[in-house]
Amino acid sequence: MTEARGPAGRNGTTDAGYTPGTPCWVSLMVHGMAATQEFYGALFGWEFQPGPQQLGPYVRALLDGHEVAGIGQLPPDRHLPVAWTPYLASEDVDATAETVRHRGGTVGVGPLDAAEAGRMAIASDPMGAVFGIWQESAHLGPRLTGVPGTPTWNELLTYDSTSVAKFYEAVFGYEEEPVVSADFDYVTLKVEGRPVAGIHGVGNAVPRDRGPHWMTYFQVADVDETAAQVTDLGGHVLRPPAESAHGRAATVVDPEGAMFSVVTTSG
């Protein structure tokens, strides 16, 4: 999974600028900003600084001085899900948003400028899974990747991969690599031959309270220790640590209900 992040190294930094379709940012909208920062600061060692305020209070999470994620404040009058949202790179957010609409998706926010950082929109695919679109400003510096506390993979959990994979292919130009298996519905999305994300069709196993959704995986040094720490910090473990094709992984939930996975990659 660590290879699947666009122009990034296995352990180090990546240059600004992402090939269209590459996951380039993850953001979490919550009700309690202070408590959420305390949780992720303790779990991943993140520090925080103010970010663009176009959608309300927002902070950027930093690891060793490098930006790795964002956390924003949900409007108190809107009952929106608390969830991690991946942003997919675009050279023209407005054009990408228009393609989303033409292909059966919905654009819920934007496109709009995020101060000097870039231009963004928040959309959902035809099955309802929410994702962001991000057009990055050229001057932004490198971000840290491939080390504990950084996003390492994004995976869409949906009813079946076939139709929704065509949507993402049409919007972002992905190449598809399906798994040939009668009992495992999975498509790897590639950009310029590199895996950048996955689509996992799980049928009726899609949670009724969440529906189809994107899952962000964060690299950690020890999955078992991290899962135990999540519980100590007020979250809970949804799927206990277990071996997977990519390493040892667990799915956890933070104190506000945002679900994410932690993984120690095998490579």
PDB file of C-alpha atoms in Angstrom:
ATOM      1  CA  MET A   1       0.000   0.000   0.000  1.00  0.00           C
ATOM      2  CA  THR A   2       2.826   2.387   0.620  1.00  0.00           C
ATOM      3  CA  GLU A   3       3.580   2.544  -3.086  1.00  0.00           C
ATOM      4  CA  ALA A   4       0.056   3.700  -3.824  1.00  0.00           C
ATOM      5  CA  ARG A   5       0.164   7.391  -3.195  1.00  0.00           C
ATOM      6  CA  GLY A   6       1.200   9.124  -6.383  1.00  0.00           C
ATOM      7  CA  PRO A   7       4.629  10.775  -6.453  1.00  0.00           C
ATOM      8  CA  ALA A   8       5.660   9.570  -3.027  1.00  0.00           C
ATOM      9  CA  GLY A   9       8.527   7.645  -1.513  1.00  0.00           C
ATOM     10  CA  ARG A  10       8.165   4.711   0.852  1.00  0.00           C
ATOM     11  CA  ASN A  11       9.550   6.622   3.830  1.00  0.00           C
ATOM     12  CA  GLY A  12       9.858  10.366   3.496  1.00  0.00           C
ATOM     13  CA  THR A  13       8.270  13.255   1.719  1.00  0.00           C
ATOM     14  CA  THR A  14       6.452  13.789  -1.532  1.00  0.00           C
ATOM     15  CA  ASP A  15       6.651  16.810  -3.784  1.00  0.00           C
ATOM     16  CA  ALA A  16       3.693  19.152  -4.142  1.00  0.00           C
ATOM     17  CA  GLY A  17       1.516  18.408  -7.117  1.00  0.00           C
ATOM     18  CA  TYR A  18      -0.411  15.196  -7.661  1.00  0.00           C
ATOM     19  CA  THR A  19      -1.440  13.362 -10.800  1.00  0.00           C
ATOM     20  CA  PRO A  20      -5.234  13.700 -11.246  1.00  0.00           C
ATOM     21  CA  GLY A  21      -7.113  10.997  -9.361  1.00  0.00           C
ATOM     22  CA  THR A  22      -4.412  10.482  -6.732  1.00  0.00           C
ATOM     23  CA  PRO A  23      -5.642  10.722  -3.136  1.00  0.00           C
ATOM     24  CA  CYS A  24      -3.860  13.844  -1.878  1.00  0.00           C
ATOM     25  CA  TRP A  25      -5.537  14.801   1.410  1.00  0.00           C
ATOM     26  CA  VAL A  26      -7.865  13.489   4.100  1.00  0.00           C
ATOM     27  CA  SER A  27     -10.165  15.602   6.218  1.00  0.00           C
ATOM     28  CA  LEU A  28     -12.450  14.956   9.181  1.00  0.00           C
ATOM     29  CA  MET A  29     -15.478  17.064  10.142  1.00  0.00           C
ATOM     30  CA  VAL A  30     -16.470  16.820  13.818  1.00  0.00           C
ATOM     31  CA  HIS A  31     -18.561  18.498  16.514  1.00  0.00           C
ATOM     32  CA  GLY A  32     -15.883  18.757  19.204  1.00  0.00           C
ATOM     33  CA  MET A  33     -12.693  20.189  17.742  1.00  0.00           C
ATOM     34  CA  ALA A  34     -10.705  20.321  20.984  1.00  0.00           C
ATOM     35  CA  ALA A  35     -11.494  16.762  22.077  1.00  0.00           C
ATOM     36  CA  THR A  36     -10.801  15.415  18.582  1.00  0.00           C
ATOM     37  CA  GLN A  37      -7.422  17.132  18.417  1.00  0.00           C
ATOM     38  CA  GLU A  38      -6.577  15.687  21.823  1.00  0.00           C
ATOM     39  CA  PHE A  39      -7.496  12.168  20.654  1.00  0.00           C
ATOM     40  CA  TYR A  40      -5.505  12.209  17.405  1.00  0.00           C
ATOM     41  CA  GLY A  41      -2.642  14.131  18.945  1.00  0.00           C
ATOM     42  CA  ALA A  42      -2.227  11.380  21.521  1.00  0.00           C
ATOM     43  CA  LEU A  43      -2.798   8.560  19.010  1.00  0.00           C
ATOM     44  CA  PHE A  44      -0.614   9.729  16.112  1.00  0.00           C
ATOM     45  CA  GLY A  45       1.584  12.421  17.636  1.00  0.00           C
ATOM     46  CA  TRP A  46      -0.048  15.157  15.568  1.00  0.00           C
ATOM     47  CA  GLU A  47       0.238  18.852  16.288  1.00  0.00           C
ATOM     48  CA  PHE A  48      -2.191  21.414  14.893  1.00  0.00           C
ATOM     49  CA  GLN A  49      -2.229  24.825  13.277  1.00  0.00           C
ATOM     50  CA  PRO A  50      -5.097  26.936  11.858  1.00  0.00           C
ATOM     51  CA  GLY A  51      -6.132  26.237   8.261  1.00  0.00           C
ATOM     52  CA  PRO A  52      -8.577  27.748   5.740  1.00  0.00           C
ATOM     53  CA  GLN A  53     -11.842  28.820   7.391  1.00  0.00           C
ATOM     54  CA  GLN A  54     -14.180  28.898   4.369  1.00  0.00           C
ATOM     55  CA  LEU A  55     -16.375  26.138   5.811  1.00  0.00           C
ATOM     56  CA  GLY A  56     -15.906  27.168   9.450  1.00  0.00           C
ATOM     57  CA  PRO A  57     -13.204  26.435  12.043  1.00  0.00           C
ATOM     58  CA  TYR A  58     -10.505  24.196  10.557  1.00  0.00           C
ATOM     59  CA  VAL A  59      -7.043  23.029  11.570  1.00  0.00           C
ATOM     60  CA  ARG A  60      -4.282  21.219   9.744  1.00  0.00           C
ATOM     61  CA  ALA A  61      -2.672  18.261  11.488  1.00  0.00           C
ATOM     62  CA  LEU A  62       1.121  18.243  11.344  1.00  0.00           C
ATOM     63  CA  LEU A  63       3.644  15.489  11.975  1.00  0.00           C
ATOM     64  CA  ASP A  64       7.263  16.589  12.300  1.00  0.00           C
ATOM     65  CA  GLY A  65       6.176  19.925  10.829  1.00  0.00           C
ATOM     66  CA  HIS A  66       4.585  18.375   7.722  1.00  0.00           C
ATOM     67  CA  GLU A  67       0.855  18.533   6.925  1.00  0.00           C
ATOM     68  CA  VAL A  68      -0.822  15.122   7.009  1.00  0.00           C
ATOM     69  CA  ALA A  69      -4.580  15.733   7.492  1.00  0.00           C
ATOM     70  CA  GLY A  70      -7.264  18.277   8.321  1.00  0.00           C
ATOM     71  CA  ILE A  71      -9.973  18.542  10.989  1.00  0.00           C
ATOM     72  CA  GLY A  72     -12.943  20.876  10.680  1.00  0.00           C
ATOM     73  CA  GLN A  73     -15.944  21.942  12.744  1.00  0.00           C
ATOM     74  CA  LEU A  74     -19.379  20.677  11.673  1.00  0.00           C
ATOM     75  CA  PRO A  75     -22.094  23.361  11.652  1.00  0.00           C
ATOM     76  CA  PRO A  76     -24.188  22.830  14.812  1.00  0.00           C
ATOM     77  CA  ASP A  77     -27.448  23.064  12.876  1.00  0.00           C
ATOM     78  CA  ARG A  78     -26.563  20.360  10.351  1.00  0.00           C
ATOM     79  CA  HIS A  79     -26.779  16.660  11.152  1.00  0.00           C
ATOM     80  CA  LEU A  80     -23.974  15.390   8.950  1.00  0.00           C
ATOM     81  CA  PRO A  81     -22.019  12.165   9.482  1.00  0.00           C
ATOM     82  CA  VAL A  82     -18.710  12.361  11.313  1.00  0.00           C
ATOM     83  CA  ALA A  83     -16.368  10.666   8.848  1.00  0.00           C
ATOM     84  CA  TRP A  84     -12.924  10.811   7.313  1.00  0.00           C
ATOM     85  CA  THR A  85     -13.119  12.025   3.718  1.00  0.00           C
ATOM     86  CA  PRO A  86     -10.374  11.460   1.121  1.00  0.00           C
ATOM     87  CA  TYR A  87      -9.710  14.207  -1.430  1.00  0.00           C
ATOM     88  CA  LEU A  88      -8.811  13.163  -4.970  1.00  0.00           C
ATOM     89  CA  ALA A  89      -6.530  15.391  -7.018  1.00  0.00           C
ATOM     90  CA  SER A  90      -7.824  17.375  -9.975  1.00  0.00           C
ATOM     91  CA  GLU A  91      -6.238  19.869 -12.347  1.00  0.00           C
ATOM     92  CA  ASP A  92      -9.601  21.675 -12.645  1.00  0.00           C
ATOM     93  CA  VAL A  93     -12.087  21.211  -9.797  1.00  0.00           C
ATOM     94  CA  ASP A  94     -14.896  22.960 -11.669  1.00  0.00           C
ATOM     95  CA  ALA A  95     -14.586  20.667 -14.693  1.00  0.00           C
ATOM     96  CA  THR A  96     -14.314  17.574 -12.466  1.00  0.00           C
ATOM     97  CA  ALA A  97     -17.401  18.610 -10.501  1.00  0.00           C
ATOM     98  CA  GLU A  98     -19.329  18.978 -13.748  1.00  0.00           C
ATOM     99  CA  THR A  99     -18.263  15.480 -14.803  1.00  0.00           C
ATOM    100  CA  VAL A 100     -19.406  14.132 -11.429  1.00  0.00           C
ATOM    101  CA  ARG A 101     -22.882  15.522 -12.108  1.00  0.00           C
ATOM    102  CA  HIS A 102     -22.988  14.201 -15.660  1.00  0.00           C
ATOM    103  CA  ARG A 103     -22.032  10.705 -14.471  1.00  0.00           C
ATOM    104  CA  GLY A 104     -24.757  10.455 -11.834  1.00  0.00           C
ATOM    105  CA  GLY A 105     -22.943  11.780  -8.793  1.00  0.00           C
ATOM    106  CA  THR A 106     -23.813  14.785  -6.633  1.00  0.00           C
ATOM    107  CA  VAL A 107     -21.786  17.870  -5.718  1.00  0.00           C
ATOM    108  CA  GLY A 108     -22.750  18.942  -2.199  1.00  0.00           C
ATOM    109  CA  VAL A 109     -20.204  21.694  -1.490  1.00  0.00           C
ATOM    110  CA  GLY A 110     -18.371  24.028  -3.865  1.00  0.00           C
ATOM    111  CA  PRO A 111     -16.389  24.296  -5.955  1.00  0.00           C
ATOM    112  CA  LEU A 112     -14.855  27.062  -3.824  1.00  0.00           C
ATOM    113  CA  ASP A 113     -11.444  28.487  -2.984  1.00  0.00           C
ATOM    114  CA  ALA A 114      -9.732  27.350   0.229  1.00  0.00           C
ATOM    115  CA  ALA A 115      -7.723  30.518   0.869  1.00  0.00           C
ATOM    116  CA  GLU A 116      -4.293  30.256  -0.752  1.00  0.00           C
ATOM    117  CA  ALA A 117      -4.157  26.473  -0.441  1.00  0.00           C
ATOM    118  CA  GLY A 118      -6.205  25.524  -3.489  1.00  0.00           C
ATOM    119  CA  ARG A 119      -9.739  24.968  -4.745  1.00  0.00           C
ATOM    120  CA  MET A 120     -12.076  22.243  -3.533  1.00  0.00           C
ATOM    121  CA  ALA A 121     -15.441  20.558  -3.776  1.00  0.00           C
ATOM    122  CA  ILE A 122     -17.174  17.796  -1.819  1.00  0.00           C
ATOM    123  CA  ALA A 123     -19.150  15.267  -3.834  1.00  0.00           C
ATOM    124  CA  SER A 124     -20.743  11.856  -3.600  1.00  0.00           C
ATOM    125  CA  ASP A 125     -20.764   8.991  -6.073  1.00  0.00           C
ATOM    126  CA  PRO A 126     -24.001   7.434  -7.449  1.00  0.00           C
ATOM    127  CA  MET A 127     -24.143   5.048  -4.464  1.00  0.00           C
ATOM    128  CA  GLY A 128     -23.800   7.913  -1.950  1.00  0.00           C
ATOM    129  CA  ALA A 129     -20.167   7.591  -0.842  1.00  0.00           C
ATOM    130  CA  VAL A 130     -18.700  11.031  -0.077  1.00  0.00           C
ATOM    131  CA  PHE A 131     -15.310  12.165  -1.370  1.00  0.00           C
ATOM    132  CA  GLY A 132     -13.494  15.442  -1.898  1.00  0.00           C
ATOM    133  CA  ILE A 133     -11.982  16.971  -5.028  1.00  0.00           C
ATOM    134  CA  TRP A 134      -8.841  19.047  -4.589  1.00  0.00           C
ATOM    135  CA  GLN A 135      -7.003  21.387  -6.944  1.00  0.00           C
ATOM    136  CA  GLU A 136      -3.731  22.185  -5.228  1.00  0.00           C
ATOM    137  CA  SER A 137      -1.842  25.453  -5.455  1.00  0.00           C
ATOM    138  CA  ALA A 138       1.581  24.931  -7.011  1.00  0.00           C
ATOM    139  CA  HIS A 139       3.532  26.618  -4.243  1.00  0.00           C
ATOM    140  CA  LEU A 140       2.610  24.230  -1.435  1.00  0.00           C
ATOM    141  CA  GLY A 141       5.553  22.315  -0.009  1.00  0.00           C
ATOM    142  CA  PRO A 142       6.176  18.613   0.505  1.00  0.00           C
ATOM    143  CA  ARG A 143       4.069  16.461   2.801  1.00  0.00           C
ATOM    144  CA  LEU A 144       5.201  13.566   4.951  1.00  0.00           C
ATOM    145  CA  THR A 145       4.207  10.074   3.812  1.00  0.00           C
ATOM    146  CA  GLY A 146       5.044   6.442   4.465  1.00  0.00           C
ATOM    147  CA  VAL A 147       5.726   6.794   8.199  1.00  0.00           C
ATOM    148  CA  PRO A 148       3.552   6.131  11.286  1.00  0.00           C
ATOM    149  CA  GLY A 149       0.799   8.715  11.657  1.00  0.00           C
ATOM    150  CA  THR A 150       0.294   9.338   7.942  1.00  0.00           C
ATOM    151  CA  PRO A 151      -2.484   8.192   5.575  1.00  0.00           C
ATOM    152  CA  THR A 152      -1.319   5.235   3.511  1.00  0.00           C
ATOM    153  CA  TRP A 153      -4.381   3.918   1.617  1.00  0.00           C
ATOM    154  CA  ASN A 154      -8.004   4.778   0.788  1.00  0.00           C
ATOM    155  CA  GLU A 155     -10.628   2.146   0.055  1.00  0.00           C
ATOM    156  CA  LEU A 156     -14.258   2.481  -0.976  1.00  0.00           C
ATOM    157  CA  LEU A 157     -16.664   0.028   0.672  1.00  0.00           C
ATOM    158  CA  THR A 158     -19.775  -0.270  -1.480  1.00  0.00           C
ATOM    159  CA  TYR A 159     -22.421  -2.755  -2.599  1.00  0.00           C
ATOM    160  CA  ASP A 160     -20.590  -3.930  -5.718  1.00  0.00           C
ATOM    161  CA  SER A 161     -17.568  -2.611  -7.545  1.00  0.00           C
ATOM    162  CA  THR A 162     -18.666  -2.821 -11.177  1.00  0.00           C
ATOM    163  CA  SER A 163     -20.896   0.194 -11.740  1.00  0.00           C
ATOM    164  CA  VAL A 164     -19.258   2.546  -9.269  1.00  0.00           C
ATOM    165  CA  ALA A 165     -15.773   1.763 -10.612  1.00  0.00           C
ATOM    166  CA  LYS A 166     -16.972   2.989 -14.020  1.00  0.00           C
ATOM    167  CA  PHE A 167     -18.058   6.244 -12.385  1.00  0.00           C
ATOM    168  CA  TYR A 168     -14.623   6.888 -10.873  1.00  0.00           C
ATOM    169  CA  GLU A 169     -12.915   5.839 -14.100  1.00  0.00           C
ATOM    170  CA  ALA A 170     -15.002   8.354 -16.063  1.00  0.00           C
ATOM    171  CA  VAL A 171     -14.418  11.184 -13.570  1.00  0.00           C
ATOM    172  CA  PHE A 172     -10.712  10.686 -12.820  1.00  0.00           C
ATOM    173  CA  GLY A 173      -9.389   8.550 -15.662  1.00  0.00           C
ATOM    174  CA  TYR A 174      -8.402   5.587 -13.515  1.00  0.00           C
ATOM    175  CA  GLU A 175      -7.177   2.309 -14.906  1.00  0.00           C
ATOM    176  CA  GLU A 176      -8.950  -0.649 -13.289  1.00  0.00           C
ATOM    177  CA  GLU A 177      -7.455  -3.915 -12.098  1.00  0.00           C
ATOM    178  CA  PRO A 178     -10.207  -6.237 -10.844  1.00  0.00           C
ATOM    179  CA  VAL A 179      -9.533  -9.271  -8.673  1.00  0.00           C
ATOM    180  CA  VAL A 180     -10.607 -12.376 -10.570  1.00  0.00           C
ATOM    181  CA  SER A 181     -12.466 -14.280  -7.883  1.00  0.00           C
ATOM    182  CA  ALA A 182     -15.977 -15.641  -7.505  1.00  0.00           C
ATOM    183  CA  ASP A 183     -16.195 -14.681  -3.820  1.00  0.00           C
ATOM    184  CA  PHE A 184     -14.102 -11.501  -3.576  1.00  0.00           C
ATOM    185  CA  ASP A 185     -15.312  -8.338  -5.311  1.00  0.00           C
ATOM    186  CA  TYR A 186     -12.377  -5.929  -5.457  1.00  0.00           C
ATOM    187  CA  VAL A 187     -11.018  -3.431  -7.971  1.00  0.00           C
ATOM    188  CA  THR A 188      -7.717  -1.603  -7.626  1.00  0.00           C
ATOM    189  CA  LEU A 189      -7.715   1.888  -9.127  1.00  0.00           C
ATOM    190  CA  LYS A 190      -4.460   2.863 -10.815  1.00  0.00           C
ATOM    191  CA  VAL A 191      -2.941   6.124 -12.048  1.00  0.00           C
ATOM    192  CA  GLU A 192      -0.118   5.793 -14.574  1.00  0.00           C
ATOM    193  CA  GLY A 193       0.195   2.132 -13.616  1.00  0.00           C
ATOM    194  CA  ARG A 194       0.440   2.772  -9.863  1.00  0.00           C
ATOM    195  CA  PRO A 195      -2.216   1.571  -7.381  1.00  0.00           C
ATOM    196  CA  VAL A 196      -3.750   4.603  -5.665  1.00  0.00           C
ATOM    197  CA  ALA A 197      -7.027   3.322  -4.144  1.00  0.00           C
ATOM    198  CA  GLY A 198      -9.327   0.329  -3.950  1.00  0.00           C
ATOM    199  CA  ILE A 199     -13.030  -0.430  -4.344  1.00  0.00           C
ATOM    200  CA  HIS A 200     -14.364  -3.323  -2.260  1.00  0.00           C
ATOM    201  CA  GLY A 201     -17.835  -4.613  -3.073  1.00  0.00           C
ATOM    202  CA  VAL A 202     -19.251  -6.163   0.108  1.00  0.00           C
ATOM    203  CA  GLY A 203     -22.933  -6.515  -0.839  1.00  0.00           C
ATOM    204  CA  ASN A 204     -25.316  -6.451   2.112  1.00  0.00           C
ATOM    205  CA  ALA A 205     -22.375  -6.160   4.523  1.00  0.00           C
ATOM    206  CA  VAL A 206     -22.368  -2.393   3.886  1.00  0.00           C
ATOM    207  CA  PRO A 207     -23.334  -0.892   7.278  1.00  0.00           C
ATOM    208  CA  ARG A 208     -26.942   0.306   7.215  1.00  0.00           C
ATOM    209  CA  ASP A 209     -26.148   3.317   9.369  1.00  0.00           C
ATOM    210  CA  ARG A 210     -23.293   4.456   7.110  1.00  0.00           C
ATOM    211  CA  GLY A 211     -24.064   3.204   3.623  1.00  0.00           C
ATOM    212  CA  PRO A 212     -21.264   3.056   1.037  1.00  0.00           C
ATOM    213  CA  HIS A 213     -18.276   5.012   2.296  1.00  0.00           C
ATOM    214  CA  TRP A 214     -14.578   5.624   1.866  1.00  0.00           C
ATOM    215  CA  MET A 215     -12.206   4.214   4.476  1.00  0.00           C
ATOM    216  CA  THR A 216      -8.845   5.842   5.211  1.00  0.00           C
ATOM    217  CA  TYR A 217      -5.951   3.681   6.420  1.00  0.00           C
ATOM    218  CA  PHE A 218      -3.261   5.244   8.603  1.00  0.00           C
ATOM    219  CA  GLN A 219       0.203   3.764   8.919  1.00  0.00           C
ATOM    220  CA  VAL A 220       1.212   2.811  12.474  1.00  0.00           C
ATOM    221  CA  ALA A 221       4.250   1.131  13.982  1.00  0.00           C
ATOM    222  CA  ASP A 222       2.265  -1.519  15.889  1.00  0.00           C
ATOM    223  CA  VAL A 223      -1.398  -2.199  15.082  1.00  0.00           C
ATOM    224  CA  ASP A 224      -2.107  -4.078  18.311  1.00  0.00           C
ATOM    225  CA  GLU A 225      -0.694  -1.312  20.494  1.00  0.00           C
ATOM    226  CA  THR A 226      -2.545   1.348  18.505  1.00  0.00           C
ATOM    227  CA  ALA A 227      -5.866  -0.507  18.784  1.00  0.00           C
ATOM    228  CA  ALA A 228      -5.428  -0.752  22.547  1.00  0.00           C
ATOM    229  CA  GLN A 229      -4.566   2.942  22.696  1.00  0.00           C
ATOM    230  CA  VAL A 230      -7.727   3.840  20.750  1.00  0.00           C
ATOM    231  CA  THR A 231      -9.770   2.191  23.508  1.00  0.00           C
ATOM    232  CA  ASP A 232      -7.775   3.911  26.240  1.00  0.00           C
ATOM    233  CA  LEU A 233      -8.435   7.272  24.571  1.00  0.00           C
ATOM    234  CA  GLY A 234     -12.210   6.800  24.447  1.00  0.00           C
ATOM    235  CA  GLY A 235     -12.701   5.180  21.036  1.00  0.00           C
ATOM    236  CA  HIS A 236     -13.406   1.538  20.317  1.00  0.00           C
ATOM    237  CA  VAL A 237     -12.234  -1.285  18.083  1.00  0.00           C
ATOM    238  CA  LEU A 238     -14.669  -2.328  15.355  1.00  0.00           C
ATOM    239  CA  ARG A 239     -12.514  -5.063  13.782  1.00  0.00           C
ATOM    240  CA  PRO A 240      -9.655  -6.379  15.929  1.00  0.00           C
ATOM    241  CA  PRO A 241      -6.101  -6.570  14.574  1.00  0.00           C
ATOM    242  CA  ALA A 242      -5.674  -9.328  11.990  1.00  0.00           C
ATOM    243  CA  GLU A 243      -3.383 -10.188   9.122  1.00  0.00           C
ATOM    244  CA  SER A 244      -4.423  -8.969   5.679  1.00  0.00           C
ATOM    245  CA  ALA A 245      -2.974  -8.925   2.192  1.00  0.00           C
ATOM    246  CA  HIS A 246      -1.218  -5.659   3.001  1.00  0.00           C
ATOM    247  CA  GLY A 247      -0.102  -6.259   6.578  1.00  0.00           C
ATOM    248  CA  ARG A 248      -1.644  -6.364  10.011  1.00  0.00           C
ATOM    249  CA  ALA A 249      -4.694  -4.090  10.191  1.00  0.00           C
ATOM    250  CA  ALA A 250      -7.565  -3.084  12.462  1.00  0.00           C
ATOM    251  CA  THR A 251     -10.665  -0.940  12.002  1.00  0.00           C
ATOM    252  CA  VAL A 252     -11.406   1.469  14.821  1.00  0.00           C
ATOM    253  CA  VAL A 253     -13.776   4.303  15.707  1.00  0.00           C
ATOM    254  CA  ASP A 254     -12.838   7.570  17.390  1.00  0.00           C
ATOM    255  CA  PRO A 255     -14.863   9.011  20.306  1.00  0.00           C
ATOM    256  CA  GLU A 256     -17.191  10.941  17.944  1.00  0.00           C
ATOM    257  CA  GLY A 257     -17.845   7.918  15.728  1.00  0.00           C
ATOM    258  CA  ALA A 258     -15.472   8.484  12.820  1.00  0.00           C
ATOM    259  CA  MET A 259     -14.316   5.129  11.482  1.00  0.00           C
ATOM    260  CA  PHE A 260     -10.815   4.536  10.142  1.00  0.00           C
ATOM    261  CA  SER A 261      -8.291   1.729   9.831  1.00  0.00           C
ATOM    262  CA  VAL A 262      -4.742   1.410  11.102  1.00  0.00           C
ATOM    263  CA  VAL A 263      -2.197  -0.802   9.415  1.00  0.00           C
ATOM    264  CA  THR A 264       1.384  -1.918   9.700  1.00  0.00           C
ATOM    265  CA  THR A 265       2.330  -2.675   6.133  1.00  0.00           C
ATOM    266  CA  SER A 266       4.187  -5.864   5.385  1.00  0.00           C
ATOM    267  CA  GLY A 267       6.533  -4.310   2.840  1.00  0.00           C
TER     268      GLY A 267
END
